[in-house]
Short mmCIF file of C-alpha atoms in Angstrom, two decimals:
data_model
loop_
_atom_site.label_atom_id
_atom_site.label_comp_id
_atom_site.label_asym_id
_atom_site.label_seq_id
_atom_site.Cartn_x
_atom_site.Cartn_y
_atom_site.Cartn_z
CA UNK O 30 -122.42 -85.52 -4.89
CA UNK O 31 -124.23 -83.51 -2.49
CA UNK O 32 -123.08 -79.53 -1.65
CA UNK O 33 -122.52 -80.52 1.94
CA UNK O 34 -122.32 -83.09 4.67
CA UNK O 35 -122.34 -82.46 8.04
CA UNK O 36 -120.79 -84.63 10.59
CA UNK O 37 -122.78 -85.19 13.71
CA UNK O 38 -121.20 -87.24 16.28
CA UNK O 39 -123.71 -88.50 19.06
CA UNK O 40 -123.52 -89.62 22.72
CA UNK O 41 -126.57 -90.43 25.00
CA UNK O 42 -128.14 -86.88 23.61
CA UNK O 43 -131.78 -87.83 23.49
CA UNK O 44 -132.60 -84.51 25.47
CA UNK O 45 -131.31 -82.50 22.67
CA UNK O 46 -130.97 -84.90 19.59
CA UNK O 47 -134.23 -84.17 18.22
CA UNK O 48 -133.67 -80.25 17.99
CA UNK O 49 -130.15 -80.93 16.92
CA UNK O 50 -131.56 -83.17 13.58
CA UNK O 51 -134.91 -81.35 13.44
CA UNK O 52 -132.77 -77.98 12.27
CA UNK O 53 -130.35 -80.24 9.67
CA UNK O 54 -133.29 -81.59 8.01
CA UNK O 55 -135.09 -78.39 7.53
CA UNK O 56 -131.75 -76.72 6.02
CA UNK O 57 -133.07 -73.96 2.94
CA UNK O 58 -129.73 -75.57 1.48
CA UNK O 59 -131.48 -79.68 0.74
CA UNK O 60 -128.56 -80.39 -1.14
CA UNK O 61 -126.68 -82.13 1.72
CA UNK O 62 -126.05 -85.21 3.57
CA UNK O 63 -126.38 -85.63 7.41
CA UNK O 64 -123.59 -88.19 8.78
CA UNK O 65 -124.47 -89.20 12.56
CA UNK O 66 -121.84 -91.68 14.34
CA UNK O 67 -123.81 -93.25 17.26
CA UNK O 68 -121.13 -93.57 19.82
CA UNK O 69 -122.65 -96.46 21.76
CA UNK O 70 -125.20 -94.19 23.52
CA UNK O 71 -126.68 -96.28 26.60
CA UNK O 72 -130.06 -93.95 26.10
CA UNK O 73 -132.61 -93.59 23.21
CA UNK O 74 -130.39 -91.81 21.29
CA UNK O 75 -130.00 -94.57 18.65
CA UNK O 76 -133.59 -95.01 18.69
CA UNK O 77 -134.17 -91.31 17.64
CA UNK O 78 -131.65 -91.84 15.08
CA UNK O 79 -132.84 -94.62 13.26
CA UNK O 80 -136.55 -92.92 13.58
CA UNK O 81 -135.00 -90.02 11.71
CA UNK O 82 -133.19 -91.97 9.02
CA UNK O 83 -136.20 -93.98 7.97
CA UNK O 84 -138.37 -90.82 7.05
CA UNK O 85 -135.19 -88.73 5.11
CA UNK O 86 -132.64 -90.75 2.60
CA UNK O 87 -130.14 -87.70 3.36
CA UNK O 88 -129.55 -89.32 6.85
CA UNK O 89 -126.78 -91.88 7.64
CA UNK O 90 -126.68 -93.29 10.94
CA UNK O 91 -123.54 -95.35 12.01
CA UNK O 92 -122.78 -96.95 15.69
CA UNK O 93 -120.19 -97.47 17.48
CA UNK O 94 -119.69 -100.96 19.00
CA UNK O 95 -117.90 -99.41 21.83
CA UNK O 96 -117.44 -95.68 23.54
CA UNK O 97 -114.17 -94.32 21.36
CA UNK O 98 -114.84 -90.08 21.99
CA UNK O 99 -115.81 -87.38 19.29
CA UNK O 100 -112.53 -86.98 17.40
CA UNK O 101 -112.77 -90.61 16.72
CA UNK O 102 -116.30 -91.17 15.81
CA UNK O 103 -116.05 -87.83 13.76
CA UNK O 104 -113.15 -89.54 11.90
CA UNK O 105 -115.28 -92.72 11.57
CA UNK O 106 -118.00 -90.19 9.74
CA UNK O 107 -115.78 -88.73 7.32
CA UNK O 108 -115.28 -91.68 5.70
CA UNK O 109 -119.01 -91.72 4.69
CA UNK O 110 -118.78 -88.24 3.62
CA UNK O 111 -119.29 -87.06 -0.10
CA UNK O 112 -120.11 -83.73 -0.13
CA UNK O 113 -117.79 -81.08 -1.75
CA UNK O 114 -117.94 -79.02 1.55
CA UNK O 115 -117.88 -80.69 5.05
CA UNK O 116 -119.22 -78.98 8.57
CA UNK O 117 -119.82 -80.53 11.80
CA UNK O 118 -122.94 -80.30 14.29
CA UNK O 119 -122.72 -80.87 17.99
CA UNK O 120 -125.82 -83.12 19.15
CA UNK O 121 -127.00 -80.59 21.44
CA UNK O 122 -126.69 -77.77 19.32
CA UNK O 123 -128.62 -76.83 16.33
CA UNK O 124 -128.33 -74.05 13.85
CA UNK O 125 -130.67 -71.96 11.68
CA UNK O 126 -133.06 -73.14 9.26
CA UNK O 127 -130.41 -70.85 6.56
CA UNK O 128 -127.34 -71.83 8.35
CA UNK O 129 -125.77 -74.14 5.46
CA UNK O 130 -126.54 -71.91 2.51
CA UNK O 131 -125.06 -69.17 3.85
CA UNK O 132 -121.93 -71.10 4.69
CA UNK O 133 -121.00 -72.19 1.36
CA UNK O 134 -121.60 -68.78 -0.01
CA UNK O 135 -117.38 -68.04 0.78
CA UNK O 136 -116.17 -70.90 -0.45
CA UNK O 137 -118.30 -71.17 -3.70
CA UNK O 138 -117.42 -67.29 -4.45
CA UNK O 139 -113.51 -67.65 -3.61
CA UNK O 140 -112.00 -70.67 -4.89
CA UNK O 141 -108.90 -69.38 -2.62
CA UNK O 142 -110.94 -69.75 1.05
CA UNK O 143 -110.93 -72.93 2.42
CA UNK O 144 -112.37 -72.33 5.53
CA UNK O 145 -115.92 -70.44 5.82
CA UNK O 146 -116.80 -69.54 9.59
CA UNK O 147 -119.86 -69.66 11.17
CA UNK O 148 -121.26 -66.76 13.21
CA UNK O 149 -121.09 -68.45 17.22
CA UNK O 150 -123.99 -67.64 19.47
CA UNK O 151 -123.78 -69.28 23.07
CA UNK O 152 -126.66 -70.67 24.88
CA UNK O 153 -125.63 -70.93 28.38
CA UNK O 154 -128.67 -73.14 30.80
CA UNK O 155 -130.34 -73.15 33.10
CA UNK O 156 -129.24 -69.50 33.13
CA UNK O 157 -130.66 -68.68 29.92
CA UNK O 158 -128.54 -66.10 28.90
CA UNK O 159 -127.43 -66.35 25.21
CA UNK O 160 -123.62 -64.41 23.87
CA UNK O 161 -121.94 -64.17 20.51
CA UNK O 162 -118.51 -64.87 20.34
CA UNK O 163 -116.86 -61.85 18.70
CA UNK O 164 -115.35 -62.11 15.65
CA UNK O 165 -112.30 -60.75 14.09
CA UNK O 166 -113.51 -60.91 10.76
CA UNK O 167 -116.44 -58.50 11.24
CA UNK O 168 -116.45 -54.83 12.01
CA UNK O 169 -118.67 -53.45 15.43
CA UNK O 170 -121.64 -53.14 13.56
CA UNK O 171 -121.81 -57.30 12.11
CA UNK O 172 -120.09 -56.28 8.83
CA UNK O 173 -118.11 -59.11 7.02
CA UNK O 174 -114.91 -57.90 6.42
CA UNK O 175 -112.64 -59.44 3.64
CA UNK O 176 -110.79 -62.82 4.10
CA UNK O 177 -108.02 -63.29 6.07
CA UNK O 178 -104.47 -65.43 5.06
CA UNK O 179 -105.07 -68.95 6.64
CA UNK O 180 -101.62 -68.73 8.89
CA UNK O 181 -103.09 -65.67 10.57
CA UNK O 182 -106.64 -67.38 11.24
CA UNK O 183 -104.61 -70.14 13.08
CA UNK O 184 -102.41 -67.37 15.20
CA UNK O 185 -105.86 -66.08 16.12
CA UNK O 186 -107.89 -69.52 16.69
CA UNK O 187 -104.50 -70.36 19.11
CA UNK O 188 -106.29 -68.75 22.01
CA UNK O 189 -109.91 -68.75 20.24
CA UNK O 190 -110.32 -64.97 19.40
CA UNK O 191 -111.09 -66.58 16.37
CA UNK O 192 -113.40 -69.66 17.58
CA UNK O 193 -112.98 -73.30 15.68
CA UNK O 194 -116.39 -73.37 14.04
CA UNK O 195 -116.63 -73.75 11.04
CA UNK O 196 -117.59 -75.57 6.90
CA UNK O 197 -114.64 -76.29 5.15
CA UNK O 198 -113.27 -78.04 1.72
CA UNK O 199 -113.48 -81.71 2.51
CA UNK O 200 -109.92 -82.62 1.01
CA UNK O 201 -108.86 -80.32 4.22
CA UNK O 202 -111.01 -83.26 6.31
CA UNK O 203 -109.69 -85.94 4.18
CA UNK O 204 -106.22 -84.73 4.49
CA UNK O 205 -106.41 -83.45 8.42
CA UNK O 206 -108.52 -85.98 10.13
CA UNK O 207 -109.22 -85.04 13.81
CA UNK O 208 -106.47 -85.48 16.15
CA UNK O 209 -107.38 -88.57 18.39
CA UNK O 210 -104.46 -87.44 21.06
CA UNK O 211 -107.24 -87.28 23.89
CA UNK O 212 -110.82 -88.14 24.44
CA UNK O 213 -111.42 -84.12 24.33
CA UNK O 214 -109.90 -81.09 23.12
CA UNK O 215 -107.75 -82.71 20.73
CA UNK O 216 -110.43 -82.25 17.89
CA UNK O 217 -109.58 -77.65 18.53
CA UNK O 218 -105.87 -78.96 16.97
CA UNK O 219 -107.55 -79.85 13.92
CA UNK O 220 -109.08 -76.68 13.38
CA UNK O 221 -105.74 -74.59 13.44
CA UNK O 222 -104.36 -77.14 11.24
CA UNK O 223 -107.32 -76.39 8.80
CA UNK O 224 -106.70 -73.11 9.58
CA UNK O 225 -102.90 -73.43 8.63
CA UNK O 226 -103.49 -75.41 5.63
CA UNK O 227 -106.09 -72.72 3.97
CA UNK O 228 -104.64 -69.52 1.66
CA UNK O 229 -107.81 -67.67 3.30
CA UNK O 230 -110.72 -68.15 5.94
CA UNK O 231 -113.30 -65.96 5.26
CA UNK O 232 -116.34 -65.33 7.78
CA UNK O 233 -119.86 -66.22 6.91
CA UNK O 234 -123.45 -65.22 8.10
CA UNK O 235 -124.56 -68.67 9.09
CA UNK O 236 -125.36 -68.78 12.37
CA UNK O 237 -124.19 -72.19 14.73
CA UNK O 238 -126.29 -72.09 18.32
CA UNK O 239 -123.90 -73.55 20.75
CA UNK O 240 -125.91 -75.09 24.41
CA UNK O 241 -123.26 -75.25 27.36
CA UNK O 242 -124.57 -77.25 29.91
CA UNK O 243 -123.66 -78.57 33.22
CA UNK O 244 -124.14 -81.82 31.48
CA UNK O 245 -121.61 -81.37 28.62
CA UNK O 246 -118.03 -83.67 28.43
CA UNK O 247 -116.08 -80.17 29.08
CA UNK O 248 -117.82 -78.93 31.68
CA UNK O 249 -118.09 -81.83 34.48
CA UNK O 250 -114.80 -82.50 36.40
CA UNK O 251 -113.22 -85.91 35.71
CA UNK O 252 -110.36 -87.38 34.81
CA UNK O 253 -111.54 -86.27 30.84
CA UNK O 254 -110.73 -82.63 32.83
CA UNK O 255 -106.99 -83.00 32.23
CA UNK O 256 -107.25 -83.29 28.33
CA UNK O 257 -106.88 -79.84 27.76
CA UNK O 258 -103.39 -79.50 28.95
CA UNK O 259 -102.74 -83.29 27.08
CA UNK O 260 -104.24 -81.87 23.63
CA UNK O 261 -102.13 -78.87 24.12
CA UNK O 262 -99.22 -80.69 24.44
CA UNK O 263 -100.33 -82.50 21.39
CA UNK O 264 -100.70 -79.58 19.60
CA UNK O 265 -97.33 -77.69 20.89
CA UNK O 266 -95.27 -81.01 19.66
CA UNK O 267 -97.21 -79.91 16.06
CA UNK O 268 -96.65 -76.87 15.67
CA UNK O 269 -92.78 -77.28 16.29
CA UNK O 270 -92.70 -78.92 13.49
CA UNK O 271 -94.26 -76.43 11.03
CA UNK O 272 -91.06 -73.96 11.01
CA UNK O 273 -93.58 -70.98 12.28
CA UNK O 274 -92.12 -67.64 13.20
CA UNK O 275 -91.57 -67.62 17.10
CA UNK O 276 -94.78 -65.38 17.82
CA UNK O 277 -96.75 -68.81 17.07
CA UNK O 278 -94.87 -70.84 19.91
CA UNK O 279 -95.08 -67.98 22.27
CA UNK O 280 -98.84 -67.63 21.83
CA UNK O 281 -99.48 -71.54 22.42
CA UNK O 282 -97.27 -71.48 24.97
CA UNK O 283 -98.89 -69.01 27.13
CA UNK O 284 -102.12 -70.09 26.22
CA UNK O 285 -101.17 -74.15 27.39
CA UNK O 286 -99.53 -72.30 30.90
CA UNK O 287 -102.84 -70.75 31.60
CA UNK O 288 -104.85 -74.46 30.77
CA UNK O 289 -102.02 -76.08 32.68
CA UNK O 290 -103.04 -73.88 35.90
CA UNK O 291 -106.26 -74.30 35.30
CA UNK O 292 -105.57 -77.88 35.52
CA UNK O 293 -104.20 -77.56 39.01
CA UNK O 294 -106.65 -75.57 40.31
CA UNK O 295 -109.48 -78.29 39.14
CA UNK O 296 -106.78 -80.88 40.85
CA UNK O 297 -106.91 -78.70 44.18
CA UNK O 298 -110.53 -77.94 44.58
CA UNK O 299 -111.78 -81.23 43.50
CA UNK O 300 -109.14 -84.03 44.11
CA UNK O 301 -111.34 -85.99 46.68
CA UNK O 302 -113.85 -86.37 44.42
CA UNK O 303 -111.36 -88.90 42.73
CA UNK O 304 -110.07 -92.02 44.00
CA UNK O 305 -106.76 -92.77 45.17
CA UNK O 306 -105.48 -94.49 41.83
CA UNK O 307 -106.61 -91.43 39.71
CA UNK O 308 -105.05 -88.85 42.14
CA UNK O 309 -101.53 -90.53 41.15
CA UNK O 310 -102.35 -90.78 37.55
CA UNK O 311 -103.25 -86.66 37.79
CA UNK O 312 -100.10 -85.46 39.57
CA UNK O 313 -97.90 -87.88 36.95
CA UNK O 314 -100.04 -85.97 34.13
CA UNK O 315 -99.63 -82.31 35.68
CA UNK O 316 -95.58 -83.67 36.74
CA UNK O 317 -94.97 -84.52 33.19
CA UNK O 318 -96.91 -82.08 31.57
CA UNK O 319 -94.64 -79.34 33.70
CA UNK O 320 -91.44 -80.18 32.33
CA UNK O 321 -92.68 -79.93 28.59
CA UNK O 322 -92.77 -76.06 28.67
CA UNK O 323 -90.51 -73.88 27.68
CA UNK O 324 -90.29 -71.66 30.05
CA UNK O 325 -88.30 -68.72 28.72
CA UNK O 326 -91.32 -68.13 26.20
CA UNK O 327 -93.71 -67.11 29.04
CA UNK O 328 -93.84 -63.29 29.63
CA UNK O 329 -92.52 -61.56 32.66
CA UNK O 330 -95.68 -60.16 33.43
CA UNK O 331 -97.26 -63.83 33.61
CA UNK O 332 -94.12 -65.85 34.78
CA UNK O 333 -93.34 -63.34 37.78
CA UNK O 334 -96.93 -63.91 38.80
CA UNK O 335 -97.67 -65.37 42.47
CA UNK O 336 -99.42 -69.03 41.01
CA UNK O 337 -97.93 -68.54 38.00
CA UNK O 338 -94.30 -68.77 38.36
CA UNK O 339 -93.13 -71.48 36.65
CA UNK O 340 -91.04 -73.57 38.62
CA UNK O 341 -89.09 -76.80 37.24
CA UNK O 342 -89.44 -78.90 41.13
CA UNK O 343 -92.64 -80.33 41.05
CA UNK O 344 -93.36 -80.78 44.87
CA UNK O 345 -92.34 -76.85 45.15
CA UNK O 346 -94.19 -75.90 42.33
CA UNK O 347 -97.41 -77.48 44.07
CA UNK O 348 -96.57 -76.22 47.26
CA UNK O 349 -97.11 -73.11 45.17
CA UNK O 350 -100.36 -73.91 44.13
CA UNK O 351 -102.02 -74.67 47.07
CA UNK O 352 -100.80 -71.48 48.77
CA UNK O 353 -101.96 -69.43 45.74
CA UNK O 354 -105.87 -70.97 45.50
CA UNK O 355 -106.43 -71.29 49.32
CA UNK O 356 -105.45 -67.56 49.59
CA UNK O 357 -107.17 -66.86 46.59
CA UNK O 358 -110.68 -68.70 48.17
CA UNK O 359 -109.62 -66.79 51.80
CA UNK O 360 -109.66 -63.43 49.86
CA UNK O 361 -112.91 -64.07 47.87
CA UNK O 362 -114.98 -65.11 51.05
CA UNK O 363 -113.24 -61.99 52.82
CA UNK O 364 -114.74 -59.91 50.22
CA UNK O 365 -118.27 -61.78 49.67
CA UNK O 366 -118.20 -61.05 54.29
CA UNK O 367 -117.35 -57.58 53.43
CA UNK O 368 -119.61 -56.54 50.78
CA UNK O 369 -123.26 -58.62 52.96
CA UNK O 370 -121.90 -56.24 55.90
CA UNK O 371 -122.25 -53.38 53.62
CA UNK O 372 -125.55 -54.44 52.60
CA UNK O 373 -127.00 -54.54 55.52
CA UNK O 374 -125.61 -51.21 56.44
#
């Protein structure tokens, strides 16, 4: 049984497959397995694959007969996996040649942590500039600081202070597959739930390298845009279930309201981009997506907000909208007039 396996779900990512395997296979840690799920890329991205597989027996390579999303062809991979620890690798990210080892250090010193996280560093192109993602288990100077209780790594991870990256036990995999709710997002559910389900999450020095691109799922505007506020909703009906103290529903609950206005202001800066049959399907996902929330759990200082108010008539509560981002795109080229007259001054 090898230490780890590491899930790496693939979709027409021949730009950035071969740095994404390249830093797998040269892992200081050789005792793993490397599970790709070909989701029924259209480019040479199986190609690569199978390339890859024929020169290292640690590769797997499954495809997809047809396009099914990440959670599910992450899902599809875990069924290969045998490794005592499971992690997952994005196909255009990559992580450091020591990344693995120092991952499993946690786990294999603390039978008691479940979850080991990885240190987040994002790569955002063509800008070039690179960010970590602070972390609440280490201290301002990179010190790891001890393990945290599981229930309190999943309040954190509700809004991401605590991001969802991570190597875990694989009975936590076997046990929590990735929710399939929606083609994106769903899969962040699965981490709190991991979260939840672990007596500690500990942070590691392993280092994941995360590329956002103008070409990633999450970051074009499509229909796959209103997901977020669909996963959430996913994950809200969830968490009701779990008997949580109320600080847990308050925190997803303000964290869905800001995704759900994020929502409409995708839906009122880019709705002619989509055609007339998806406009209806958005404003039925944003109507019934409205009257989900509870409202009374939003604070004051958000829910007596201009744009924010939460309002139960859908045609008013768009009426609000549109008021609140065209005077919100007034004031910003007001100010971007005001500031080149300065300039020139």
């Amino acid at each position: 049984m090898p230490k780890v396996s590491v899930l790496v779900a693939v979709y027409n990512a021949e730009r950035y497959l071969d740095e994404c395997i390249r830093s797998l296979l040269r892992q200081t840690l050789t005792d793993i397995e490397v599970v790709c799920v070909d989701d029924a890329s259209t480019d040479s991205s199986p190609d690569i694959l199978i390339r890859y597989a024929a020169d290292d027996h640690r590769m797997t390579v499954i495809r997809n007969d047809e396009n099914i999303g990440q959670a599910c062809s992450r899902n599809i991979g875990i069924t290969y996996c045998h490794g005592e620890y499971i992690c997952f690798l994005d196909s255009d990210d990559w992580f450091d040649d020591d990344s693995l080892a120092k991952a499993v250090r946690p786990l294999d010193d603390n039978p008691d942590v479940w979850c080991s996280v990885f240190r987040l560093f994002r790569h955002f192109e063509p800008e070039g500039v690179v960010e970590e993602h602070p972390s609440p288990m280490m201290d301002s100077v990179g010190r790891l600081l001890s393990p945290i209780p599981g229930k309190e790594a999943m309040y954190l991870s509700i809004d991401w202070t605590l991001h969802g990256v991570y190597m875990a036990r694989s009975e936590l995999f076997r046990d929590y597959p990735y929710d399939t709710a929606t083609r994106y997002y769903s899969d962040d559910n699965t981490t709190r739930i991991h979260y939840l389900r672990s007596p500690f999450v500990a942070q590691s020095d392993a280092v994941y390298h995360y590329r956002r691109h103008a070409a990633a799922g999450t970051v074009k505007v499509s229909m796959r845009s209103f997901d977020h506020i669909l996963a959430n909703l996913s994950m809200r009906n969830t968490l009701a279930k779990e008997n949580l103290p109320g600080k847990y529903t308050d925190r997803l609950e303000l964290c869905s309201w800001y995704n759900y206005i994020g929502a409409c202001r995708i839906h009122h800066f880019h709705h002619r981009e989509f055609t007339a049959d998806q406009q209806r399907e958005i404003r039925r996902i944003l109507r019934y997506v409205l009257h989900t929330f509870s409202f009374f759990r939003l604070p004051l200082r958000v829910s007596m907000r201009f744009g924010y108010i939460p309002i139960r008539w859908f045609w008013l509560f768009m009426l609000q909208q549109r008021i609140f981002w065209t005077l919100r795109t007034k004031l910003k080229k007001n100010n971007h007039s005001n500031n080149q007259s300065k300039s020139r001054l």
